[in-house]
GROMACS .gro file of C-alpha atoms in nm:
model
  460
    1UNK     CA    1   1.657   0.646  -1.694
    2UNK     CA    2   1.405   0.723  -1.969
    3UNK     CA    3   1.166   0.453  -1.848
    4UNK     CA    4   1.098   0.678  -1.545
    5UNK     CA    5   1.133   1.018  -1.711
    6UNK     CA    6   0.891   0.950  -2.000
    7UNK     CA    7   0.605   0.815  -1.778
    8UNK     CA    8   0.657   1.119  -1.551
    9UNK     CA    9   0.619   1.355  -1.848
   10UNK     CA   10   0.314   1.152  -1.960
   11UNK     CA   11   0.150   1.243  -1.630
   12UNK     CA   12   0.089   1.597  -1.759
   13UNK     CA   13  -0.176   1.500  -2.022
   14UNK     CA   14  -0.317   1.245  -1.774
   15UNK     CA   15  -0.373   1.519  -1.513
   16UNK     CA   16  -0.544   1.755  -1.758
   17UNK     CA   17  -0.758   1.494  -1.936
   18UNK     CA   18  -0.880   1.281  -1.644
   19UNK     CA   19  -1.239   1.340  -1.528
   20UNK     CA   20  -1.263   1.543  -1.204
   21UNK     CA   21  -1.407   1.246  -1.015
   22UNK     CA   22  -1.100   1.029  -1.079
   23UNK     CA   23  -0.831   1.300  -1.078
   24UNK     CA   24  -0.674   1.222  -0.740
   25UNK     CA   25  -0.703   0.844  -0.773
   26UNK     CA   26  -0.549   0.846  -1.122
   27UNK     CA   27  -0.263   1.082  -1.028
   28UNK     CA   28  -0.180   0.880  -0.715
   29UNK     CA   29  -0.187   0.547  -0.900
   30UNK     CA   30   0.019   0.674  -1.194
   31UNK     CA   31   0.285   0.827  -0.968
   32UNK     CA   32   0.293   0.515  -0.749
   33UNK     CA   33   0.357   0.296  -1.055
   34UNK     CA   34   0.646   0.527  -1.152
   35UNK     CA   35   0.780   0.497  -0.795
   36UNK     CA   36   0.772   0.116  -0.813
   37UNK     CA   37   0.946   0.116  -1.154
   38UNK     CA   38   1.217   0.345  -1.010
   39UNK     CA   39   1.302   0.082  -0.747
   40UNK     CA   40   1.476  -0.108  -1.031
   41UNK     CA   41   1.761   0.145  -0.998
   42UNK     CA   42   1.846  -0.004  -0.660
   43UNK     CA   43   1.912  -0.335  -0.832
   44UNK     CA   44   2.199  -0.177  -1.029
   45UNK     CA   45   2.368  -0.047  -0.716
   46UNK     CA   46   2.620  -0.334  -0.717
   47UNK     CA   47   2.763  -0.212  -1.050
   48UNK     CA   48   3.035   0.045  -0.993
   49UNK     CA   49   3.030   0.334  -1.239
   50UNK     CA   50   2.759   0.480  -1.458
   51UNK     CA   51   2.460   0.298  -1.607
   52UNK     CA   52   2.351   0.517  -1.894
   53UNK     CA   53   2.059   0.529  -2.134
   54UNK     CA   54   2.211   0.816  -2.334
   55UNK     CA   55   2.498   1.066  -2.314
   56UNK     CA   56   2.324   1.321  -2.094
   57UNK     CA   57   2.122   1.109  -1.849
   58UNK     CA   58   2.269   0.825  -1.647
   59UNK     CA   59   2.257   0.679  -1.297
   60UNK     CA   60   2.539   0.573  -1.074
   61UNK     CA   61   2.538   0.434  -0.717
   62UNK     CA   62   2.561   0.788  -0.573
   63UNK     CA   63   2.254   0.926  -0.753
   64UNK     CA   64   2.036   0.611  -0.752
   65UNK     CA   65   1.916   0.634  -0.386
   66UNK     CA   66   1.827   1.003  -0.429
   67UNK     CA   67   1.649   0.935  -0.760
   68UNK     CA   68   1.438   0.664  -0.596
   69UNK     CA   69   1.364   0.898  -0.304
   70UNK     CA   70   1.244   1.169  -0.547
   71UNK     CA   71   1.014   0.926  -0.729
   72UNK     CA   72   0.886   0.773  -0.404
   73UNK     CA   73   0.783   1.113  -0.276
   74UNK     CA   74   0.544   1.222  -0.553
   75UNK     CA   75   0.257   0.980  -0.466
   76UNK     CA   76   0.306   1.070  -0.099
   77UNK     CA   77   0.277   1.443  -0.171
   78UNK     CA   78  -0.041   1.386  -0.375
   79UNK     CA   79  -0.188   1.174  -0.093
   80UNK     CA   80  -0.099   1.432   0.171
   81UNK     CA   81  -0.246   1.727  -0.024
   82UNK     CA   82  -0.578   1.565  -0.110
   83UNK     CA   83  -0.776   1.690   0.188
   84UNK     CA   84  -0.693   2.061   0.170
   85UNK     CA   85  -0.683   2.100  -0.212
   86UNK     CA   86  -1.007   1.910  -0.296
   87UNK     CA   87  -1.243   2.203  -0.199
   88UNK     CA   88  -1.073   2.426  -0.461
   89UNK     CA   89  -1.190   2.462  -0.826
   90UNK     CA   90  -1.092   2.167  -1.047
   91UNK     CA   91  -0.855   2.369  -1.269
   92UNK     CA   92  -0.662   2.474  -0.957
   93UNK     CA   93  -0.642   2.114  -0.839
   94UNK     CA   94  -0.501   2.011  -1.176
   95UNK     CA   95  -0.248   2.298  -1.165
   96UNK     CA   96  -0.134   2.193  -0.818
   97UNK     CA   97  -0.076   1.828  -0.914
   98UNK     CA   98   0.095   1.943  -1.235
   99UNK     CA   99   0.340   2.157  -1.034
  100UNK     CA  100   0.427   1.859  -0.813
  101UNK     CA  101   0.479   1.641  -1.121
  102UNK     CA  102   0.695   1.903  -1.292
  103UNK     CA  103   0.904   1.917  -0.976
  104UNK     CA  104   0.965   1.541  -0.998
  105UNK     CA  105   1.058   1.574  -1.369
  106UNK     CA  106   1.319   1.840  -1.289
  107UNK     CA  107   1.455   1.644  -0.992
  108UNK     CA  108   1.496   1.324  -1.196
  109UNK     CA  109   1.684   1.521  -1.461
  110UNK     CA  110   1.897   1.694  -1.196
  111UNK     CA  111   2.002   1.374  -1.018
  112UNK     CA  112   2.042   1.186  -1.348
  113UNK     CA  113   2.242   1.454  -1.535
  114UNK     CA  114   2.593   1.367  -1.649
  115UNK     CA  115   2.667   1.722  -1.769
  116UNK     CA  116   2.723   1.960  -1.478
  117UNK     CA  117   2.559   2.245  -1.670
  118UNK     CA  118   2.241   2.035  -1.714
  119UNK     CA  119   2.251   1.965  -1.340
  120UNK     CA  120   2.287   2.339  -1.276
  121UNK     CA  121   1.993   2.430  -1.500
  122UNK     CA  122   1.768   2.169  -1.335
  123UNK     CA  123   1.894   2.270  -0.989
  124UNK     CA  124   1.772   2.623  -1.062
  125UNK     CA  125   1.451   2.514  -1.238
  126UNK     CA  126   1.324   2.334  -0.926
  127UNK     CA  127   1.294   2.684  -0.775
  128UNK     CA  128   1.000   2.775  -0.998
  129UNK     CA  129   0.738   2.510  -0.903
  130UNK     CA  130   0.844   2.526  -0.536
  131UNK     CA  131   0.808   2.904  -0.532
  132UNK     CA  132   0.460   2.888  -0.691
  133UNK     CA  133   0.349   2.619  -0.444
  134UNK     CA  134   0.469   2.826  -0.144
  135UNK     CA  135   0.336   3.164  -0.259
  136UNK     CA  136   0.005   3.040  -0.402
  137UNK     CA  137  -0.103   2.766  -0.163
  138UNK     CA  138   0.068   2.874   0.161
  139UNK     CA  139  -0.143   2.935   0.471
  140UNK     CA  140  -0.057   3.285   0.592
  141UNK     CA  141   0.005   3.626   0.434
  142UNK     CA  142   0.379   3.596   0.519
  143UNK     CA  143   0.410   3.336   0.243
  144UNK     CA  144   0.515   3.609  -0.004
  145UNK     CA  145   0.794   3.714   0.228
  146UNK     CA  146   0.900   3.350   0.266
  147UNK     CA  147   0.897   3.308  -0.114
  148UNK     CA  148   1.119   3.615  -0.155
  149UNK     CA  149   1.369   3.483   0.101
  150UNK     CA  150   1.370   3.143  -0.068
  151UNK     CA  151   1.424   3.290  -0.415
  152UNK     CA  152   1.693   3.543  -0.333
  153UNK     CA  153   1.901   3.324  -0.101
  154UNK     CA  154   1.911   3.050  -0.364
  155UNK     CA  155   1.978   3.282  -0.659
  156UNK     CA  156   2.247   3.481  -0.475
  157UNK     CA  157   2.427   3.155  -0.398
  158UNK     CA  158   2.386   3.014  -0.750
  159UNK     CA  159   2.530   3.299  -0.955
  160UNK     CA  160   2.892   3.239  -0.839
  161UNK     CA  161   2.840   2.870  -0.924
  162UNK     CA  162   2.750   2.954  -1.285
  163UNK     CA  163   3.062   3.171  -1.322
  164UNK     CA  164   3.275   2.896  -1.163
  165UNK     CA  165   3.134   2.635  -1.403
  166UNK     CA  166   3.205   2.855  -1.708
  167UNK     CA  167   3.565   2.898  -1.585
  168UNK     CA  168   3.591   2.521  -1.537
  169UNK     CA  169   3.466   2.466  -1.893
  170UNK     CA  170   3.725   2.712  -2.018
  171UNK     CA  171   4.015   2.540  -1.842
  172UNK     CA  172   3.923   2.172  -1.891
  173UNK     CA  173   3.722   2.188  -2.214
  174UNK     CA  174   3.439   1.974  -2.075
  175UNK     CA  175   3.172   1.974  -1.805
  176UNK     CA  176   3.080   1.606  -1.835
  177UNK     CA  177   3.103   1.419  -1.502
  178UNK     CA  178   3.205   1.108  -1.698
  179UNK     CA  179   3.520   1.282  -1.822
  180UNK     CA  180   3.597   1.516  -1.531
  181UNK     CA  181   3.641   1.227  -1.287
  182UNK     CA  182   3.945   1.116  -1.491
  183UNK     CA  183   4.094   1.462  -1.542
  184UNK     CA  184   4.384   1.589  -1.334
  185UNK     CA  185   4.285   1.781  -1.018
  186UNK     CA  186   4.337   2.148  -1.091
  187UNK     CA  187   4.643   2.333  -0.960
  188UNK     CA  188   4.481   2.574  -0.718
  189UNK     CA  189   4.716   2.807  -0.541
  190UNK     CA  190   4.620   3.175  -0.590
  191UNK     CA  191   4.353   3.396  -0.433
  192UNK     CA  192   4.153   3.379  -0.754
  193UNK     CA  193   4.147   3.000  -0.727
  194UNK     CA  194   4.025   3.024  -0.369
  195UNK     CA  195   3.734   3.244  -0.474
  196UNK     CA  196   3.660   2.996  -0.755
  197UNK     CA  197   3.660   2.713  -0.499
  198UNK     CA  198   3.412   2.901  -0.279
  199UNK     CA  199   3.197   2.983  -0.583
  200UNK     CA  200   3.169   2.613  -0.666
  201UNK     CA  201   3.040   2.523  -0.322
  202UNK     CA  202   2.849   2.821  -0.187
  203UNK     CA  203   2.532   2.751  -0.392
  204UNK     CA  204   2.511   2.402  -0.246
  205UNK     CA  205   2.586   2.520   0.108
  206UNK     CA  206   2.298   2.770   0.082
  207UNK     CA  207   2.069   2.496  -0.049
  208UNK     CA  208   2.158   2.244   0.224
  209UNK     CA  209   2.145   2.488   0.419
  210UNK     CA  210   2.461   2.560   0.617
  211UNK     CA  211   2.410   2.746   0.946
  212UNK     CA  212   2.442   3.119   0.871
  213UNK     CA  213   2.267   3.100   0.532
  214UNK     CA  214   1.973   2.897   0.663
  215UNK     CA  215   1.721   3.174   0.736
  216UNK     CA  216   1.515   3.105   0.421
  217UNK     CA  217   1.443   2.745   0.526
  218UNK     CA  218   1.229   2.787   0.843
  219UNK     CA  219   1.030   3.066   0.672
  220UNK     CA  220   0.968   2.857   0.359
  221UNK     CA  221   0.874   2.547   0.563
  222UNK     CA  222   0.635   2.725   0.796
  223UNK     CA  223   0.453   2.905   0.514
  224UNK     CA  224   0.446   2.620   0.259
  225UNK     CA  225   0.149   2.380   0.227
  226UNK     CA  226   0.220   2.020   0.330
  227UNK     CA  227   0.349   1.905  -0.012
  228UNK     CA  228   0.584   2.203  -0.029
  229UNK     CA  229   0.728   2.121   0.314
  230UNK     CA  230   0.761   1.753   0.223
  231UNK     CA  231   0.950   1.807  -0.100
  232UNK     CA  232   1.170   2.079   0.053
  233UNK     CA  233   1.272   1.861   0.349
  234UNK     CA  234   1.296   1.530   0.163
  235UNK     CA  235   1.456   1.612  -0.171
  236UNK     CA  236   1.542   1.978  -0.237
  237UNK     CA  237   1.786   1.999   0.056
  238UNK     CA  238   1.950   1.680  -0.074
  239UNK     CA  239   2.023   1.852  -0.406
  240UNK     CA  240   2.274   2.062  -0.211
  241UNK     CA  241   2.447   1.759  -0.062
  242UNK     CA  242   2.451   1.575  -0.395
  243UNK     CA  243   2.598   1.878  -0.575
  244UNK     CA  244   2.871   1.912  -0.311
  245UNK     CA  245   2.966   1.546  -0.351
  246UNK     CA  246   2.992   1.586  -0.728
  247UNK     CA  247   3.201   1.906  -0.711
  248UNK     CA  248   3.431   1.791  -0.428
  249UNK     CA  249   3.601   1.539  -0.659
  250UNK     CA  250   3.740   1.822  -0.873
  251UNK     CA  251   3.829   2.062  -0.592
  252UNK     CA  252   4.071   1.828  -0.424
  253UNK     CA  253   4.399   2.013  -0.352
  254UNK     CA  254   4.248   2.331  -0.208
  255UNK     CA  255   3.974   2.165  -0.004
  256UNK     CA  256   4.213   2.046   0.266
  257UNK     CA  257   4.283   2.402   0.381
  258UNK     CA  258   3.970   2.590   0.276
  259UNK     CA  259   3.714   2.346   0.418
  260UNK     CA  260   3.807   2.427   0.782
  261UNK     CA  261   3.579   2.730   0.837
  262UNK     CA  262   3.287   2.554   0.667
  263UNK     CA  263   3.324   2.239   0.877
  264UNK     CA  264   3.342   2.449   1.195
  265UNK     CA  265   3.034   2.646   1.087
  266UNK     CA  266   2.845   2.324   1.011
  267UNK     CA  267   2.931   2.175   1.352
  268UNK     CA  268   2.849   2.498   1.535
  269UNK     CA  269   2.519   2.503   1.344
  270UNK     CA  270   2.427   2.159   1.484
  271UNK     CA  271   2.448   2.300   1.839
  272UNK     CA  272   2.284   2.633   1.762
  273UNK     CA  273   1.987   2.507   1.560
  274UNK     CA  274   1.935   2.224   1.811
  275UNK     CA  275   1.919   2.484   2.088
  276UNK     CA  276   1.673   2.692   1.883
  277UNK     CA  277   1.454   2.378   1.848
  278UNK     CA  278   1.437   2.345   2.227
  279UNK     CA  279   1.259   2.679   2.261
  280UNK     CA  280   1.024   2.662   1.960
  281UNK     CA  281   0.652   2.690   2.012
  282UNK     CA  282   0.558   2.636   1.647
  283UNK     CA  283   0.553   2.269   1.545
  284UNK     CA  284   0.653   2.316   1.178
  285UNK     CA  285   0.928   2.559   1.274
  286UNK     CA  286   1.072   2.304   1.516
  287UNK     CA  287   1.084   2.034   1.246
  288UNK     CA  288   1.239   2.284   1.000
  289UNK     CA  289   1.520   2.377   1.239
  290UNK     CA  290   1.583   2.009   1.312
  291UNK     CA  291   1.640   1.969   0.934
  292UNK     CA  292   1.908   2.241   0.945
  293UNK     CA  293   2.075   2.058   1.234
  294UNK     CA  294   2.083   1.723   1.051
  295UNK     CA  295   2.204   1.877   0.726
  296UNK     CA  296   2.487   2.047   0.918
  297UNK     CA  297   2.611   1.699   1.006
  298UNK     CA  298   2.581   1.595   0.639
  299UNK     CA  299   2.776   1.904   0.525
  300UNK     CA  300   3.055   1.829   0.774
  301UNK     CA  301   3.068   1.465   0.661
  302UNK     CA  302   3.102   1.566   0.294
  303UNK     CA  303   3.363   1.839   0.356
  304UNK     CA  304   3.596   1.599   0.540
  305UNK     CA  305   3.615   1.402   0.211
  306UNK     CA  306   3.663   1.045   0.318
  307UNK     CA  307   3.469   0.745   0.183
  308UNK     CA  308   3.317   0.696   0.530
  309UNK     CA  309   3.209   1.060   0.544
  310UNK     CA  310   3.048   1.039   0.200
  311UNK     CA  311   2.871   0.711   0.286
  312UNK     CA  312   2.743   0.849   0.616
  313UNK     CA  313   2.624   1.164   0.440
  314UNK     CA  314   2.421   0.977   0.179
  315UNK     CA  315   2.271   0.738   0.437
  316UNK     CA  316   2.170   1.030   0.660
  317UNK     CA  317   2.030   1.224   0.362
  318UNK     CA  318   1.803   0.937   0.254
  319UNK     CA  319   1.692   0.852   0.610
  320UNK     CA  320   1.637   1.217   0.705
  321UNK     CA  321   1.442   1.273   0.382
  322UNK     CA  322   1.186   1.009   0.473
  323UNK     CA  323   1.166   1.089   0.846
  324UNK     CA  324   1.138   1.468   0.826
  325UNK     CA  325   0.880   1.434   0.548
  326UNK     CA  326   0.681   1.200   0.777
  327UNK     CA  327   0.706   1.456   1.060
  328UNK     CA  328   0.570   1.732   0.832
  329UNK     CA  329   0.280   1.503   0.734
  330UNK     CA  330   0.204   1.441   1.103
  331UNK     CA  331   0.223   1.813   1.180
  332UNK     CA  332  -0.017   1.874   0.893
  333UNK     CA  333  -0.270   1.615   1.018
  334UNK     CA  334  -0.274   1.792   1.356
  335UNK     CA  335  -0.302   2.133   1.186
  336UNK     CA  336  -0.592   2.027   0.962
  337UNK     CA  337  -0.791   1.924   1.270
  338UNK     CA  338  -0.700   2.181   1.536
  339UNK     CA  339  -0.614   2.470   1.295
  340UNK     CA  340  -0.314   2.557   1.510
  341UNK     CA  341   0.057   2.485   1.482
  342UNK     CA  342   0.125   2.612   1.835
  343UNK     CA  343   0.212   2.308   2.044
  344UNK     CA  344   0.058   2.446   2.363
  345UNK     CA  345  -0.282   2.477   2.193
  346UNK     CA  346  -0.273   2.138   2.018
  347UNK     CA  347  -0.146   1.910   2.292
  348UNK     CA  348  -0.264   1.588   2.454
  349UNK     CA  349  -0.363   1.439   2.119
  350UNK     CA  350  -0.273   1.084   2.222
  351UNK     CA  351  -0.605   1.053   2.405
  352UNK     CA  352  -0.794   1.153   2.090
  353UNK     CA  353  -0.582   0.975   1.825
  354UNK     CA  354  -0.402   0.682   1.988
  355UNK     CA  355  -0.288   0.523   1.660
  356UNK     CA  356  -0.154   0.855   1.531
  357UNK     CA  357   0.046   0.880   1.855
  358UNK     CA  358   0.223   0.556   1.752
  359UNK     CA  359   0.323   0.719   1.423
  360UNK     CA  360   0.445   1.026   1.614
  361UNK     CA  361   0.645   0.801   1.844
  362UNK     CA  362   0.814   0.607   1.561
  363UNK     CA  363   0.890   0.925   1.362
  364UNK     CA  364   1.041   1.096   1.668
  365UNK     CA  365   1.253   0.795   1.757
  366UNK     CA  366   1.380   0.783   1.399
  367UNK     CA  367   1.453   1.157   1.416
  368UNK     CA  368   1.660   1.121   1.732
  369UNK     CA  369   1.856   0.833   1.567
  370UNK     CA  370   1.740   0.525   1.754
  371UNK     CA  371   1.949   0.215   1.683
  372UNK     CA  372   1.934   0.026   1.447
  373UNK     CA  373   1.763   0.277   1.213
  374UNK     CA  374   1.960   0.420   0.918
  375UNK     CA  375   1.956   0.767   1.082
  376UNK     CA  376   2.189   0.626   1.347
  377UNK     CA  377   2.408   0.452   1.086
  378UNK     CA  378   2.455   0.779   0.900
  379UNK     CA  379   2.520   0.984   1.214
  380UNK     CA  380   2.768   0.732   1.356
  381UNK     CA  381   2.963   0.713   1.029
  382UNK     CA  382   2.989   1.093   1.009
  383UNK     CA  383   3.076   1.130   1.380
  384UNK     CA  384   3.349   0.861   1.343
  385UNK     CA  385   3.490   1.036   1.035
  386UNK     CA  386   3.495   1.371   1.213
  387UNK     CA  387   3.660   1.211   1.517
  388UNK     CA  388   3.936   1.070   1.295
  389UNK     CA  389   3.977   1.415   1.138
  390UNK     CA  390   3.994   1.588   1.477
  391UNK     CA  391   3.916   1.423   1.814
  392UNK     CA  392   3.782   1.755   1.950
  393UNK     CA  393   3.478   1.735   1.724
  394UNK     CA  394   3.335   1.458   1.945
  395UNK     CA  395   3.245   1.726   2.203
  396UNK     CA  396   3.028   1.912   1.952
  397UNK     CA  397   2.876   1.610   1.777
  398UNK     CA  398   2.810   1.437   2.112
  399UNK     CA  399   2.639   1.747   2.249
  400UNK     CA  400   2.446   1.779   1.921
  401UNK     CA  401   2.318   1.422   1.956
  402UNK     CA  402   2.204   1.494   2.313
  403UNK     CA  403   2.022   1.811   2.206
  404UNK     CA  404   1.857   1.623   1.915
  405UNK     CA  405   1.724   1.361   2.158
  406UNK     CA  406   1.602   1.638   2.391
  407UNK     CA  407   1.403   1.834   2.134
  408UNK     CA  408   1.259   1.517   1.975
  409UNK     CA  409   1.126   1.407   2.313
  410UNK     CA  410   1.008   1.762   2.387
  411UNK     CA  411   0.815   1.765   2.058
  412UNK     CA  412   0.654   1.427   2.131
  413UNK     CA  413   0.562   1.508   2.491
  414UNK     CA  414   0.425   1.852   2.406
  415UNK     CA  415   0.207   1.736   2.118
  416UNK     CA  416   0.090   1.396   2.243
  417UNK     CA  417   0.105   1.368   2.622
  418UNK     CA  418  -0.074   1.551   2.900
  419UNK     CA  419  -0.439   1.646   2.937
  420UNK     CA  420  -0.635   1.735   2.623
  421UNK     CA  421  -0.734   2.106   2.631
  422UNK     CA  422  -1.104   2.184   2.663
  423UNK     CA  423  -1.120   2.377   2.336
  424UNK     CA  424  -1.031   2.063   2.133
  425UNK     CA  425  -1.372   1.919   2.051
  426UNK     CA  426  -1.538   1.743   1.760
  427UNK     CA  427  -1.221   1.653   1.571
  428UNK     CA  428  -1.239   1.450   1.250
  429UNK     CA  429  -1.110   1.094   1.296
  430UNK     CA  430  -0.787   0.990   1.125
  431UNK     CA  431  -0.838   0.869   0.768
  432UNK     CA  432  -0.703   0.548   0.617
  433UNK     CA  433  -0.534   0.774   0.360
  434UNK     CA  434  -0.322   0.930   0.635
  435UNK     CA  435  -0.227   0.594   0.784
  436UNK     CA  436  -0.123   0.475   0.437
  437UNK     CA  437   0.079   0.793   0.389
  438UNK     CA  438   0.272   0.743   0.712
  439UNK     CA  439   0.319   0.371   0.649
  440UNK     CA  440   0.480   0.453   0.315
  441UNK     CA  441   0.716   0.698   0.487
  442UNK     CA  442   0.823   0.491   0.783
  443UNK     CA  443   0.820   0.133   0.653
  444UNK     CA  444   1.104   0.206   0.403
  445UNK     CA  445   1.310   0.353   0.690
  446UNK     CA  446   1.261   0.033   0.891
  447UNK     CA  447   1.324  -0.192   0.589
  448UNK     CA  448   1.653  -0.013   0.510
  449UNK     CA  449   1.785  -0.154   0.839
  450UNK     CA  450   1.791  -0.498   0.675
  451UNK     CA  451   1.983  -0.390   0.363
  452UNK     CA  452   2.169  -0.063   0.424
  453UNK     CA  453   2.414  -0.123   0.136
  454UNK     CA  454   2.137   0.000  -0.097
  455UNK     CA  455   2.237   0.347   0.019
  456UNK     CA  456   2.615   0.323   0.019
  457UNK     CA  457   2.665   0.065  -0.257
  458UNK     CA  458   2.887   0.316  -0.444
  459UNK     CA  459   3.155   0.277  -0.176
  460UNK     CA  460   3.208  -0.096  -0.232
   0.00000   0.00000   0.00000
């Protein structure tokens, strides 16, 4: 654990001491080396239980895929931001890269924490760099509004969680995940216990986000710069799913009855947000709502509480993290050239950028869960689990899959096909940097087809 955390912390002096000429190259190389070192965690996936370097930080097969995803994303965020941050003063460039690095530090400590209170503190701390990135480097004036939504939704959901954790500490005497997994499930039978149960989960449901408390997400995504959108879609939403998986183990007796409304809301959200996607005109907004739809499926898979549901949830989280991040990168490449996110104004780009259209095509197919990609594996496992829980859910999940396919094709056809508008002239060609960026997003998705047990090794 420390062999990734310490090099990440060592990036801070590197960023501030490197000469301006080599800043971006050094930061990218350093973060890429950390990402390659983190792949060693996948080699320990076969070992059931925790692999620990000390009492407070450890990895297990549930956190390892998400830790690797967090580390993999930092070099990609630095690569993606290079074009629009380079014109700024050098101190601002250093601050920006430092915020991204601090975000990775907090995420590694959140996913690697064995104490729930340490996880909670890191879960909250990730708010700060993300908020600064959105409100300082966002594109429009509404970014302050988006930052306020993001902050208050997350904080309002997290306060009950803190109270619930203090009550848990009082009743069990420990908040260590290593010990709590062996403790007796709590006897939960009164109204107070039900409120405690909701308090434990509501912070994570807001973070995922569950339909109904999702309004902060499209705002934050649309206003954030590309790195903000990437880290939000790829890793920060997964903190919610990971937290739910960790807490569900202790909430066992009550969850059977109390999970019903949340599962129904999650399934209804798949239909509703999918339908919203079908009538979006803004490219980033469409991708943001598609994230809500996919995370609704993940939430339902976790709340059903079967090994298949958990496995499907983690597979879909990892696959969706890479694919939606790739889609945000593609949206950003179009935005940097046409200066418009409106799909009607930036259409017919296949004629101008034929190779980029291939990336769009692969990313959209992955988003609509084309077999044999891991997105389909995750969706099928969750849909099967839900069908076993209640056969009626197949109507909603089936319709959700259809709508997902529809809006993915709509997004591809609107942005790539058709005649190129007359006002699109003199566009910059695609850079090798952008092709590398998309290769590093989509090649892992394709490679995971060959060894999917890297994602659900914890279930063996």
